[in-house]
Amino acid sequence: MKKIIFFILILLSTANAYAAPAVSSEELFKEAEKYDGETVIYKGEVIGDIMVREGFAWLNVRDKSDAIGVFCPKDMAGGIKYKGGYGFTGDTVSVWGVFHRSCPEHGGDTDIHAEKIIIIQEGQAIYHPLEAGKVKASIILPAIALGLAIIYLIVRRFR
Amino acid sequence: MILRPQVQDIKIVGQYSGRIILGLGLLMLIPLLVAVCFGETAAALDFVIGASFCLSAGYVLIILCFTRKELTWKHGMVVVSLSWLLAMFFGAIPLYLSRHWASFLDACFDAMSGFATTGLTLVQDLDHLSHAHNMWRHLTMYIGGQGIMIVALTFLIRGAGSALPIYIGEARDEKVLPNVVQTARFIWLVSLVYLLMGTLALSFTAFSCGMPGPKSFLHGLWVAMAAWDTGGFAPQSQNILYYHNFTFELITISLMLLGSLNFRLHYALWAGKRKEIFRNIETVSFFISAMLLFSLTAWGLTCGGVYPGALSLFRKGFYQVISAHTGTGYMTIHPQQFVRHWSSLSLMGVTLCMAIGAGACSTAGGIKILRIGIIFRTLLQDIKRTMLPRSAVVMDKIHHIKDVVLGEKVIRQVALITLAYIFLYLLGTLVGISLGYPLRLALFESVSAGANVGLSCGITQPSMPAVLKLTYIFQMWAGRLEFVSVFALLGTVIALVRGR
């Protein structure tokens, strides 16, 4: 019976943590002392690259205002498919982990040591359409430049 | 009586400015190539338009102002300051076309920040910017660090007669070699060697810390460009913090320090005079200043209990101090941490580092450590004088490559430029305060812009008032050119309006 109660309590506390609202990067920086060493939920887009180092990985997760480094076991980041860059919107993830205002393990970095990463929304390719105006200008302007270069050569020769 | 410039004067200025714009257009072919290599078609169009626009405008100016007359001193100064403004305007075109900058003013801000090797930025969503545009941002720093006119002297302008005024006009009052064109070529040689070394070291580190091959090379190249040129642009919004790597930070510290050395000192070191580094007034003053100001910053950070140990203090406190003192602006903390976590004492330490700057005739900005060294020596000399009999003659010398006697003329020049910088810093601070920013933050950001550093406490954002953007653009421009050529341009404009 004790074991069942203990299991339910654990389950409830975990569920509570997952149910807790996500903290924004702005809040984390604003109330850094309050959140320092606490477990937080932080949501955002994975940007750049996942940098794997000796069984662990660094990823950078950006919300509306800023990006924060997330440190996690290598396997935890394995499910992330899209990383944000010019060609892609990165996966939107929910990171559940311990926030450090100045991480003693990582030279004072402000980071989150992830205990769980959930992919909320998969990223996608960003389509960069060719604007008609730009295409026209890309044809006309080089032609003008070429014409002017020829005129310059003539002017230089005859003056 | 003010004499109005004649048509011939305008033609000479137009002719040389046209060549600079032409050169800028040709440089845009590099990011265009990057766009083609990485399949960034939409970005490629931005550079086709930008380059064609520059080439067309350049040729129009050259044809309309065709002349075979050489530059005089007066023309040279005007060409320099005008060319920097034109470079800002034309350099901003591909940036604006990318739609990552909210307005053309914002794009101009970043172009000036790049050319002046400042590093303050108004880019939006940097993490999704194309490789081509990132290449252009960092290239502006690499060109601006050596000097737009140094590029022109090396590749576009022939004739030693024209060279000296435009070399001096770009805030380089010391020649490394007797000939200015040779000096320009030496500056390029040193810069390319360190760029190569820096790129290799940073690319390898980025690759070994988990970045994919081609991207680690690009990041290595870009960061090396901006670190050597004490610029401060980075390809990701978190700046150097993005890499979470101590070795990467150490390499950037080395590059920043190398970039902040006087090119004359580089020449002496290349010539085997290694002792020069321990004797030169610049290196000695820099060492003393950096240690004192780091102590001040570290004290503030330790009292506030911001960082847990010596390593953290080094990676956060020392890094920011070196970045500020060399005028780079690379950051291993988030901008708002300056405001929220750092004490006023630490912030003051970094602000003073920025204000002082590093070596004269280097890629760094600010008052310059040589001038600070001379001011302190003069102060000591004056104290000594008060203790000696009136008839005693006191001669003071400094060691800067060779022994130099400190004369009245040198001291006056140093005092004037220092005073001009202080006024420049005050200008931005006053504008900042009048717009409602707190004094310490307004001072910090203003010094960062005026000294071409690029550290930000969060004021520089796309949403900041246009007046402040224009003020910072002016500060970056005047600070980079060290005023003389800016005054020459302002004088010419006045002469055009009011002259006879």
XYZ file of C-alpha atoms in Angstrom:
659
model
C 0.000 0.000 0.000
C 2.816 2.362 0.990
C 4.486 1.677 -2.342
C 1.306 2.548 -4.245
C 0.837 5.827 -2.316
C 4.498 6.702 -2.912
C 4.123 5.927 -6.628
C 0.963 8.090 -6.862
C 2.718 10.952 -5.077
C 5.663 10.746 -7.463
C 3.294 10.628 -10.408
C 1.340 13.620 -9.122
C 4.435 15.727 -8.520
C 5.732 14.898 -11.997
C 2.371 15.621 -13.518
C 2.291 18.909 -11.601
C 5.637 19.871 -13.005
C 4.514 19.088 -16.541
C 1.282 20.934 -15.978
C 3.102 24.006 -14.643
C 3.200 26.909 -17.105
C 6.384 27.316 -19.118
C 8.745 30.069 -18.045
C 9.942 32.491 -20.714
C 13.584 33.432 -21.149
C 12.673 36.987 -20.188
C 11.283 35.768 -16.854
C 14.291 33.537 -16.297
C 16.685 36.457 -16.697
C 14.479 38.844 -14.768
C 13.953 36.483 -11.827
C 17.206 34.556 -12.205
C 17.850 34.328 -8.455
C 14.365 32.959 -7.823
C 14.671 30.247 -10.467
C 18.339 29.442 -9.822
C 18.632 25.708 -9.074
C 14.902 25.175 -9.581
C 13.243 22.863 -12.042
C 11.609 24.844 -14.803
C 9.752 24.208 -18.022
C 11.047 26.238 -20.920
C 9.595 26.185 -24.412
C 11.111 27.337 -27.661
C 12.573 26.578 -31.064
C 15.806 24.610 -31.410
C 18.214 26.851 -33.326
C 21.589 26.235 -34.899
C 23.136 22.832 -34.324
C 22.985 20.125 -31.722
C 26.560 19.909 -30.507
C 27.306 16.414 -29.205
C 30.227 16.081 -26.792
C 31.247 12.937 -24.866
C 27.838 11.420 -24.340
C 26.170 14.782 -23.771
C 24.776 17.411 -26.090
C 24.339 21.173 -26.156
C 21.389 22.672 -27.925
C 20.206 26.257 -27.985
C 16.507 26.901 -27.572
C 15.003 30.254 -28.470
C 11.670 31.702 -27.423
C 10.310 35.133 -28.359
C 13.005 37.211 -26.699
C 16.198 35.203 -26.187
C 17.906 31.840 -26.505
C 19.179 29.681 -23.663
C 21.662 26.812 -23.793
C 20.253 23.421 -22.871
C 22.600 20.673 -21.675
C 21.316 17.107 -21.880
C 22.351 13.482 -22.376
C 23.066 12.788 -26.041
C 20.154 10.370 -26.461
C 17.656 12.901 -25.128
C 18.362 15.192 -28.083
C 18.256 12.314 -30.564
C 14.611 12.812 -31.464
C 15.079 16.399 -32.590
C 14.846 16.390 -36.354
C 14.823 20.028 -37.467
C 17.229 22.673 -36.267
C 16.379 26.298 -36.962
C 18.396 28.081 -39.620
C 17.929 29.789 -42.982
C 16.329 26.737 -44.556
C 14.330 25.384 -41.655
C 12.201 26.291 -38.695
C 13.533 24.179 -35.842
C 11.466 21.775 -33.775
C 9.594 23.480 -30.962
C 10.493 21.711 -27.752
C 9.463 21.791 -24.138
C 12.488 21.416 -21.893
C 11.970 20.226 -18.348
C 15.133 20.749 -16.328
C 17.158 22.587 -13.709
C 17.899 26.248 -14.440
C 21.293 27.706 -13.487
C 21.861 31.427 -13.368
C 25.632 30.787 -13.420
C 26.279 27.108 -13.910
C 29.297 25.980 -11.827
C 29.783 23.010 -14.132
C 29.882 25.105 -17.316
C 32.004 28.130 -16.508
C 29.186 30.344 -15.314
C 26.908 29.891 -18.347
C 23.221 30.562 -17.844
C 21.798 27.207 -18.826
C 19.230 24.504 -18.247
C 20.275 20.937 -17.465
C 17.484 19.032 -19.141
C 15.807 16.078 -17.501
C 13.250 15.657 -20.232
C 12.752 17.131 -23.682
C 9.423 16.815 -25.451
C 8.943 17.812 -29.072
C 5.745 19.865 -29.152
C 5.792 20.745 -32.805
C 7.967 19.463 -35.580
C 9.884 22.057 -37.564
C 9.603 22.472 -41.293
C 11.388 23.728 -44.358
C 11.141 27.480 -44.920
C 10.196 28.380 -48.459
C 11.903 31.542 -49.688
C 9.889 32.624 -52.719
C 11.569 34.621 -55.472
C 9.835 37.982 -55.542
C 8.916 39.176 -59.031
C 10.263 42.690 -58.370
C 13.622 41.343 -57.255
C 13.877 39.022 -60.246
C 13.194 41.935 -62.625
C 15.727 44.148 -60.840
C 18.296 41.320 -61.010
C 17.998 41.351 -64.790
C 17.746 45.102 -65.410
C 20.385 46.397 -62.961
C 23.299 44.188 -64.140
C 22.487 45.226 -67.727
C 22.642 48.900 -66.703
C 25.929 48.296 -64.870
C 27.374 46.606 -67.932
C 26.263 49.469 -70.178
C 27.851 52.013 -67.850
C 31.074 50.005 -67.735
C 31.265 50.153 -71.535
C 30.577 53.920 -71.504
C 33.329 54.333 -68.887
C 35.829 52.466 -71.056
C 34.952 54.702 -74.003
C 35.216 57.889 -71.908
C 38.575 56.810 -70.506
C 39.910 56.128 -73.974
C 38.874 59.436 -75.539
C 39.603 61.867 -72.682
C 36.347 84.359 -45.870
C 35.344 80.801 -46.715
C 36.193 79.660 -50.234
C 33.551 77.626 -52.010
C 34.955 74.363 -53.481
C 35.322 74.532 -57.261
C 33.897 72.084 -59.798
C 37.326 70.467 -60.115
C 37.381 69.770 -56.342
C 33.974 68.133 -56.522
C 35.089 66.090 -59.531
C 38.148 64.748 -57.691
C 36.062 63.770 -54.659
C 33.385 62.212 -56.886
C 35.952 60.296 -58.927
C 37.584 58.662 -55.901
C 34.282 58.050 -54.102
C 33.014 56.362 -57.269
C 35.973 53.992 -57.221
C 35.236 53.077 -53.600
C 31.598 52.258 -54.435
C 32.798 50.239 -57.409
C 35.084 48.261 -55.117
C 32.223 47.671 -52.708
C 30.117 46.273 -55.544
C 32.894 43.870 -56.502
C 33.184 42.710 -52.878
C 29.487 41.794 -52.913
C 30.375 39.048 -55.374
C 31.850 37.063 -52.438
C 28.517 36.669 -50.556
C 26.878 36.102 -53.944
C 29.214 33.154 -54.457
C 28.344 31.849 -50.985
C 24.639 32.102 -51.815
C 25.187 30.130 -55.022
C 27.268 27.463 -53.228
C 24.641 26.920 -50.520
C 21.653 27.138 -52.859
C 20.284 30.325 -51.277
C 18.620 31.650 -54.438
C 16.518 34.379 -52.816
C 19.576 35.676 -50.945
C 21.602 35.567 -54.166
C 19.151 37.993 -55.788
C 19.747 40.487 -52.947
C 23.438 40.502 -53.784
C 22.923 40.667 -57.555
C 20.808 43.785 -56.957
C 23.211 45.216 -54.370
C 26.323 44.638 -56.491
C 24.710 45.969 -59.692
C 23.472 49.041 -57.858
C 26.966 49.727 -56.499
C 28.624 49.165 -59.890
C 26.094 51.405 -61.653
C 26.396 54.205 -59.085
C 30.185 53.871 -59.064
C 30.440 54.115 -62.851
C 28.011 57.072 -62.975
C 30.168 58.972 -60.480
C 33.407 58.081 -62.250
C 32.044 59.070 -65.684
C 30.440 62.331 -64.490
C 33.457 63.307 -62.408
C 36.109 62.052 -64.835
C 39.456 63.659 -64.053
C 43.095 62.655 -64.066
C 44.049 65.066 -61.281
C 45.462 63.607 -58.090
C 44.055 64.041 -54.612
C 45.336 66.802 -52.394
C 45.310 66.642 -48.610
C 41.931 68.407 -48.387
C 40.290 66.142 -50.972
C 41.688 63.033 -49.302
C 40.058 63.823 -45.975
C 36.687 64.513 -47.616
C 36.912 61.364 -49.754
C 37.538 59.243 -46.653
C 34.623 60.517 -44.567
C 32.252 60.619 -47.552
C 33.249 57.147 -48.707
C 32.421 55.718 -45.283
C 28.930 57.219 -45.480
C 28.477 55.946 -49.029
C 29.751 52.503 -47.992
C 27.153 52.471 -45.226
C 24.377 53.407 -47.644
C 25.321 50.952 -50.404
C 26.402 48.219 -47.993
C 22.961 48.339 -46.383
C 21.113 47.485 -49.636
C 21.489 43.667 -49.556
C 20.846 43.658 -45.817
C 17.594 45.568 -46.204
C 16.464 43.395 -49.122
C 16.731 40.287 -46.907
C 13.826 41.608 -44.776
C 15.716 40.786 -41.581
C 16.030 44.497 -40.866
C 12.858 46.425 -40.034
C 13.799 49.556 -41.989
C 16.507 50.888 -44.277
C 17.781 52.935 -41.319
C 18.246 49.716 -39.334
C 20.162 48.186 -42.248
C 22.315 51.350 -42.470
C 22.934 51.074 -38.715
C 24.250 47.533 -39.116
C 26.285 48.420 -42.202
C 27.981 51.280 -40.354
C 28.392 49.045 -37.304
C 30.085 46.471 -39.536
C 32.393 48.849 -41.393
C 33.307 50.689 -38.185
C 33.914 47.285 -36.489
C 31.474 48.124 -33.741
C 29.232 45.078 -33.538
C 26.007 46.651 -32.300
C 23.179 45.169 -34.326
C 19.516 45.715 -35.130
C 19.061 42.491 -37.070
C 15.860 40.571 -36.468
C 15.820 36.799 -36.219
C 19.567 36.451 -36.783
C 19.350 32.694 -36.214
C 17.459 32.285 -39.512
C 19.651 34.602 -41.593
C 21.216 33.188 -44.761
C 24.899 32.246 -44.988
C 25.302 34.846 -47.754
C 24.055 37.716 -45.593
C 26.138 36.521 -42.673
C 29.148 36.469 -44.963
C 28.428 40.080 -45.977
C 27.994 41.216 -42.362
C 31.353 39.738 -41.406
C 33.029 40.908 -44.580
C 32.044 44.502 -43.802
C 33.906 44.082 -40.512
C 36.950 42.616 -42.203
C 37.073 45.450 -44.732
C 36.321 48.132 -42.161
C 38.860 46.784 -39.677
C 41.752 47.160 -42.068
C 40.075 50.297 -43.417
C 37.935 50.821 -46.510
C 40.649 53.101 -47.839
C 43.343 50.503 -47.180
C 41.412 48.215 -49.533
C 41.288 51.053 -52.047
C 44.983 51.846 -51.616
C 45.876 48.226 -52.198
C 43.687 47.480 -55.163
C 41.974 50.542 -56.631
C 44.085 53.675 -56.291
C 47.421 54.131 -57.962
C 49.950 56.802 -57.203
C 51.695 57.465 -53.921
C 50.706 61.145 -54.059
C 47.041 60.280 -53.456
C 47.787 57.685 -50.852
C 48.999 59.629 -47.831
C 45.997 61.911 -47.201
C 43.502 59.083 -47.440
C 45.667 56.825 -45.271
C 45.912 59.499 -42.575
C 42.254 60.426 -42.965
C 41.232 56.933 -41.922
C 42.633 57.406 -38.414
C 46.014 55.859 -39.117
C 48.557 58.467 -38.154
C 51.465 56.022 -38.034
C 53.134 54.502 -41.072
C 54.560 50.998 -40.694
C 56.797 51.312 -43.753
C 58.070 54.505 -45.436
C 55.669 54.072 -48.365
C 51.933 54.215 -47.656
C 51.002 51.673 -50.340
C 53.598 49.255 -48.916
C 52.153 49.896 -45.459
C 48.672 49.072 -46.764
C 49.973 45.841 -48.274
C 51.720 44.899 -45.032
C 48.489 45.488 -43.111
C 46.750 43.100 -45.523
C 49.486 40.500 -45.204
C 49.290 40.476 -41.388
C 45.499 40.416 -41.486
C 45.340 37.520 -43.932
C 47.880 35.452 -41.996
C 45.989 35.868 -38.718
C 42.671 35.304 -40.459
C 43.967 32.018 -41.828
C 45.348 30.912 -38.453
C 42.221 32.024 -36.608
C 39.896 30.333 -39.090
C 41.762 27.046 -38.858
C 41.839 27.083 -35.049
C 38.197 28.097 -34.636
C 36.882 25.768 -37.366
C 38.696 22.810 -35.851
C 37.387 23.695 -32.378
C 33.841 24.167 -33.657
C 34.042 20.830 -35.493
C 35.444 19.014 -32.480
C 32.720 20.449 -30.264
C 30.009 18.949 -32.432
C 29.274 21.299 -35.316
C 28.994 19.860 -38.830
C 31.971 20.327 -41.202
C 30.998 23.099 -43.645
C 29.191 25.066 -40.967
C 32.095 24.826 -38.542
C 34.322 26.263 -41.295
C 31.952 29.166 -41.961
C 31.532 29.923 -38.267
C 35.306 29.698 -37.807
C 35.891 32.100 -40.691
C 33.259 34.610 -39.582
C 34.247 34.657 -35.932
C 37.933 34.914 -36.883
C 37.129 37.873 -39.167
C 35.213 39.715 -36.477
C 37.583 38.808 -33.617
C 40.768 39.834 -35.461
C 39.126 43.041 -36.599
C 37.825 43.674 -33.080
C 34.347 43.772 -34.601
C 31.960 41.647 -32.606
C 29.390 40.364 -35.092
C 28.543 36.686 -34.683
C 26.415 34.364 -36.804
C 24.068 33.438 -33.948
C 22.000 35.629 -31.649
C 23.739 34.314 -28.512
C 27.077 35.573 -29.796
C 30.016 33.517 -28.430
C 27.806 31.967 -25.756
C 26.232 29.874 -28.528
C 29.277 27.570 -28.656
C 29.438 26.729 -24.912
C 33.129 26.028 -25.320
C 36.093 27.279 -23.301
C 38.697 26.612 -26.020
C 36.646 28.610 -28.521
C 36.600 31.502 -26.044
C 40.379 31.290 -25.484
C 41.047 31.434 -29.242
C 38.802 34.473 -29.628
C 40.614 36.166 -26.700
C 43.941 35.577 -28.503
C 42.582 36.959 -31.780
C 41.051 39.989 -30.077
C 44.378 40.758 -28.384
C 46.311 40.324 -31.639
C 43.847 42.560 -33.482
C 44.226 45.246 -30.864
C 47.996 45.526 -31.343
C 49.447 48.428 -33.293
C 50.456 47.346 -36.821
C 53.871 48.915 -36.172
C 54.245 46.568 -33.239
C 53.224 43.666 -35.468
C 55.954 44.722 -37.892
C 58.531 44.911 -35.091
C 57.517 41.440 -33.870
C 57.649 40.050 -37.411
C 61.107 41.561 -37.752
C 62.167 39.536 -34.691
C 62.165 42.341 -32.115
C 60.284 40.309 -29.506
C 61.449 42.447 -26.571
C 59.408 45.301 -28.000
C 56.243 43.782 -26.583
C 57.591 44.180 -23.025
C 58.934 47.707 -23.564
C 56.350 49.407 -25.742
C 54.256 52.023 -23.951
C 51.102 50.637 -25.566
C 51.502 47.039 -24.417
C 52.699 48.050 -20.950
C 49.825 50.540 -20.517
C 47.317 48.012 -21.883
C 48.488 45.349 -19.444
C 48.290 47.721 -16.455
C 44.931 49.111 -17.506
C 43.403 45.681 -18.238
C 44.568 44.275 -14.894
C 43.332 47.274 -12.904
C 39.970 47.344 -14.623
C 39.561 43.576 -14.407
C 40.250 43.826 -10.658
C 37.536 46.486 -10.406
C 35.082 44.404 -12.443
C 35.932 41.194 -10.583
C 35.513 42.932 -7.242
C 32.031 44.032 -8.207
C 31.148 40.553 -9.449
C 32.585 38.810 -6.389
C 30.828 41.150 -3.943
C 27.567 40.471 -5.755
C 28.258 36.708 -5.744
C 27.412 36.560 -9.440
C 29.799 33.793 -10.500
C 30.562 30.670 -8.479
C 34.322 30.241 -9.008
C 37.562 31.452 -10.549
C 36.876 29.762 -13.899
C 33.458 31.406 -14.176
C 34.970 34.747 -13.236
C 37.526 34.293 -16.001
C 35.039 33.151 -18.650
C 32.527 35.872 -17.858
C 34.371 38.735 -16.138
C 37.791 38.580 -17.807
C 36.305 37.768 -21.221
C 34.023 40.806 -21.149
C 36.901 43.022 -19.925
C 39.216 41.910 -22.758
C 36.391 42.125 -25.282
C 35.650 45.687 -24.131
C 39.269 46.797 -23.854
C 40.175 45.537 -27.322
C 37.009 47.135 -28.703
C 35.591 43.847 -29.969
C 32.256 43.434 -28.272
C 32.095 39.637 -28.218
C 29.948 38.439 -25.350
C 29.768 35.282 -23.272
C 26.798 36.583 -21.320
C 23.328 37.767 -22.343
C 22.952 41.576 -22.757
C 20.315 41.850 -20.027
C 22.692 40.169 -17.557
C 24.802 43.340 -17.600
C 21.786 45.180 -16.264
C 20.193 42.566 -14.042
C 23.126 40.594 -12.627
C 26.190 42.824 -12.827
C 26.753 45.529 -10.214
C 27.274 49.177 -11.153
C 30.949 48.796 -10.210
C 31.473 45.950 -12.684
C 29.544 47.817 -15.346
C 31.749 50.867 -14.741
C 34.875 48.701 -15.099
C 33.735 47.467 -18.506
C 32.613 50.972 -19.563
C 36.081 52.355 -18.762
C 37.693 49.512 -20.721
C 35.546 50.424 -23.734
C 36.266 54.139 -23.421
C 40.042 53.621 -23.314
C 40.320 51.124 -26.173
C 43.497 49.473 -27.406
C 46.393 50.123 -29.765
C 46.616 53.089 -32.110
C 46.998 52.113 -35.776
C 45.244 48.833 -35.018
C 41.754 47.570 -35.808
C 40.471 48.769 -32.410
C 38.548 51.935 -31.531
C 38.265 54.196 -28.498
C 40.600 56.872 -27.163
C 43.519 54.434 -27.612
C 45.874 53.192 -24.961
C 48.829 55.114 -26.448
C 47.066 58.402 -25.706
C 46.155 57.294 -22.181
C 49.778 56.269 -21.631
C 51.010 59.665 -22.833
C 48.497 61.513 -20.648
C 49.681 59.618 -17.570
C 53.331 60.199 -18.416
C 52.642 63.917 -18.858
C 50.835 64.000 -15.531
C 53.780 62.344 -13.800
C 56.141 64.748 -15.564
C 54.155 67.726 -14.292
C 54.181 66.388 -10.733
C 57.953 65.914 -11.047
C 58.314 69.498 -12.284
C 56.615 70.915 -9.214
C 59.213 69.209 -7.019
C 62.229 70.466 -8.957
C 63.762 73.974 -9.109
C 62.156 76.277 -11.702
C 65.283 76.347 -13.826
C 65.412 72.553 -14.143
C 64.711 71.158 -17.614
C 62.639 67.987 -17.598
C 62.655 65.877 -20.746
C 60.333 62.921 -20.901
C 60.520 60.061 -23.335
C 58.263 57.180 -24.145
C 59.198 53.964 -25.864
C 56.994 53.278 -28.860
C 59.006 51.201 -31.335
C 61.774 53.752 -30.735
C 62.343 56.331 -28.003
C 60.149 59.378 -28.617
C 60.505 62.708 -26.810
C 57.176 63.986 -25.531
C 56.860 67.470 -26.949
C 54.139 70.069 -26.435
C 52.722 69.415 -29.925
C 52.270 65.695 -29.297
C 50.662 66.294 -25.921
C 48.284 68.899 -27.352
C 47.206 66.546 -30.138
C 46.641 63.730 -27.664
C 44.628 65.979 -25.355
C 42.473 67.258 -28.213
C 41.563 63.824 -29.548
C 40.889 62.539 -26.019
C 38.633 65.498 -25.365
C 36.806 64.909 -28.654
C 36.154 61.285 -27.647
C 34.841 62.360 -24.239
C 32.432 64.769 -25.964
C 31.396 62.007 -28.350
C 30.639 59.656 -25.449
C 28.699 62.439 -23.674
C 26.658 63.184 -26.788
C 25.206 59.656 -26.977
C 24.718 59.551 -23.221
C 22.767 62.816 -23.226
C 20.563 61.681 -26.113
C 19.989 58.373 -24.306
C 19.070 60.069 -21.033
C 16.765 62.531 -22.781
C 14.924 59.565 -24.297
C 14.349 58.101 -20.835
C 17.137 55.553 -20.443
C 18.916 55.346 -17.058
C 22.292 57.135 -16.895
C 24.519 54.090 -16.405
C 22.906 52.230 -19.300
C 22.880 55.263 -21.601
C 26.577 55.837 -20.813
C 27.440 52.183 -21.372
C 25.738 51.971 -24.770
C 27.011 55.381 -25.894
C 30.631 54.527 -25.060
C 30.170 51.187 -26.788
C 29.033 52.946 -29.981
C 31.550 55.814 -29.861
C 34.492 53.541 -29.098
C 33.361 51.014 -31.742
C 33.072 48.191 -29.239
C 29.634 46.638 -29.629
C 28.899 45.345 -26.144
C 25.258 46.014 -25.411
C 23.253 46.243 -22.234
C 20.054 45.880 -24.253
C 19.347 49.452 -25.413
C 20.298 48.691 -29.026
C 17.150 47.066 -30.338
C 15.057 47.578 -33.479
C 12.449 49.296 -31.305
C 14.779 52.033 -30.034
C 13.992 55.583 -31.213
C 15.263 56.638 -34.640
C 17.057 59.635 -33.076
C 19.157 57.284 -30.999
C 19.895 55.096 -34.027
C 21.111 58.177 -35.936
C 23.164 59.328 -32.938
C 24.872 55.939 -32.641
C 25.535 55.892 -36.408
C 27.212 59.288 -36.108
C 29.197 58.117 -33.071
C 30.385 54.971 -34.832
C 31.418 56.958 -37.910
C 33.171 59.807 -36.093
C 34.751 57.461 -33.544
C 36.183 55.171 -36.214
C 37.633 58.017 -38.278
C 38.935 59.889 -35.214
C 37.212 63.144 -36.132
C 39.688 64.909 -38.466
C 38.202 63.734 -41.765
C 34.677 64.138 -40.360
C 35.441 67.773 -39.564
C 36.916 68.156 -43.060
C 33.659 66.922 -44.618
C 31.535 69.155 -42.390
C 33.804 72.087 -43.316
C 33.377 71.334 -47.018
C 29.596 71.198 -46.670
C 29.632 74.569 -44.903
C 31.927 75.965 -47.603
C 29.552 74.716 -50.307
C 26.633 76.510 -48.675
C 28.247 79.663 -47.352
C 31.485 80.024 -49.329
C 32.178 82.581 -52.049
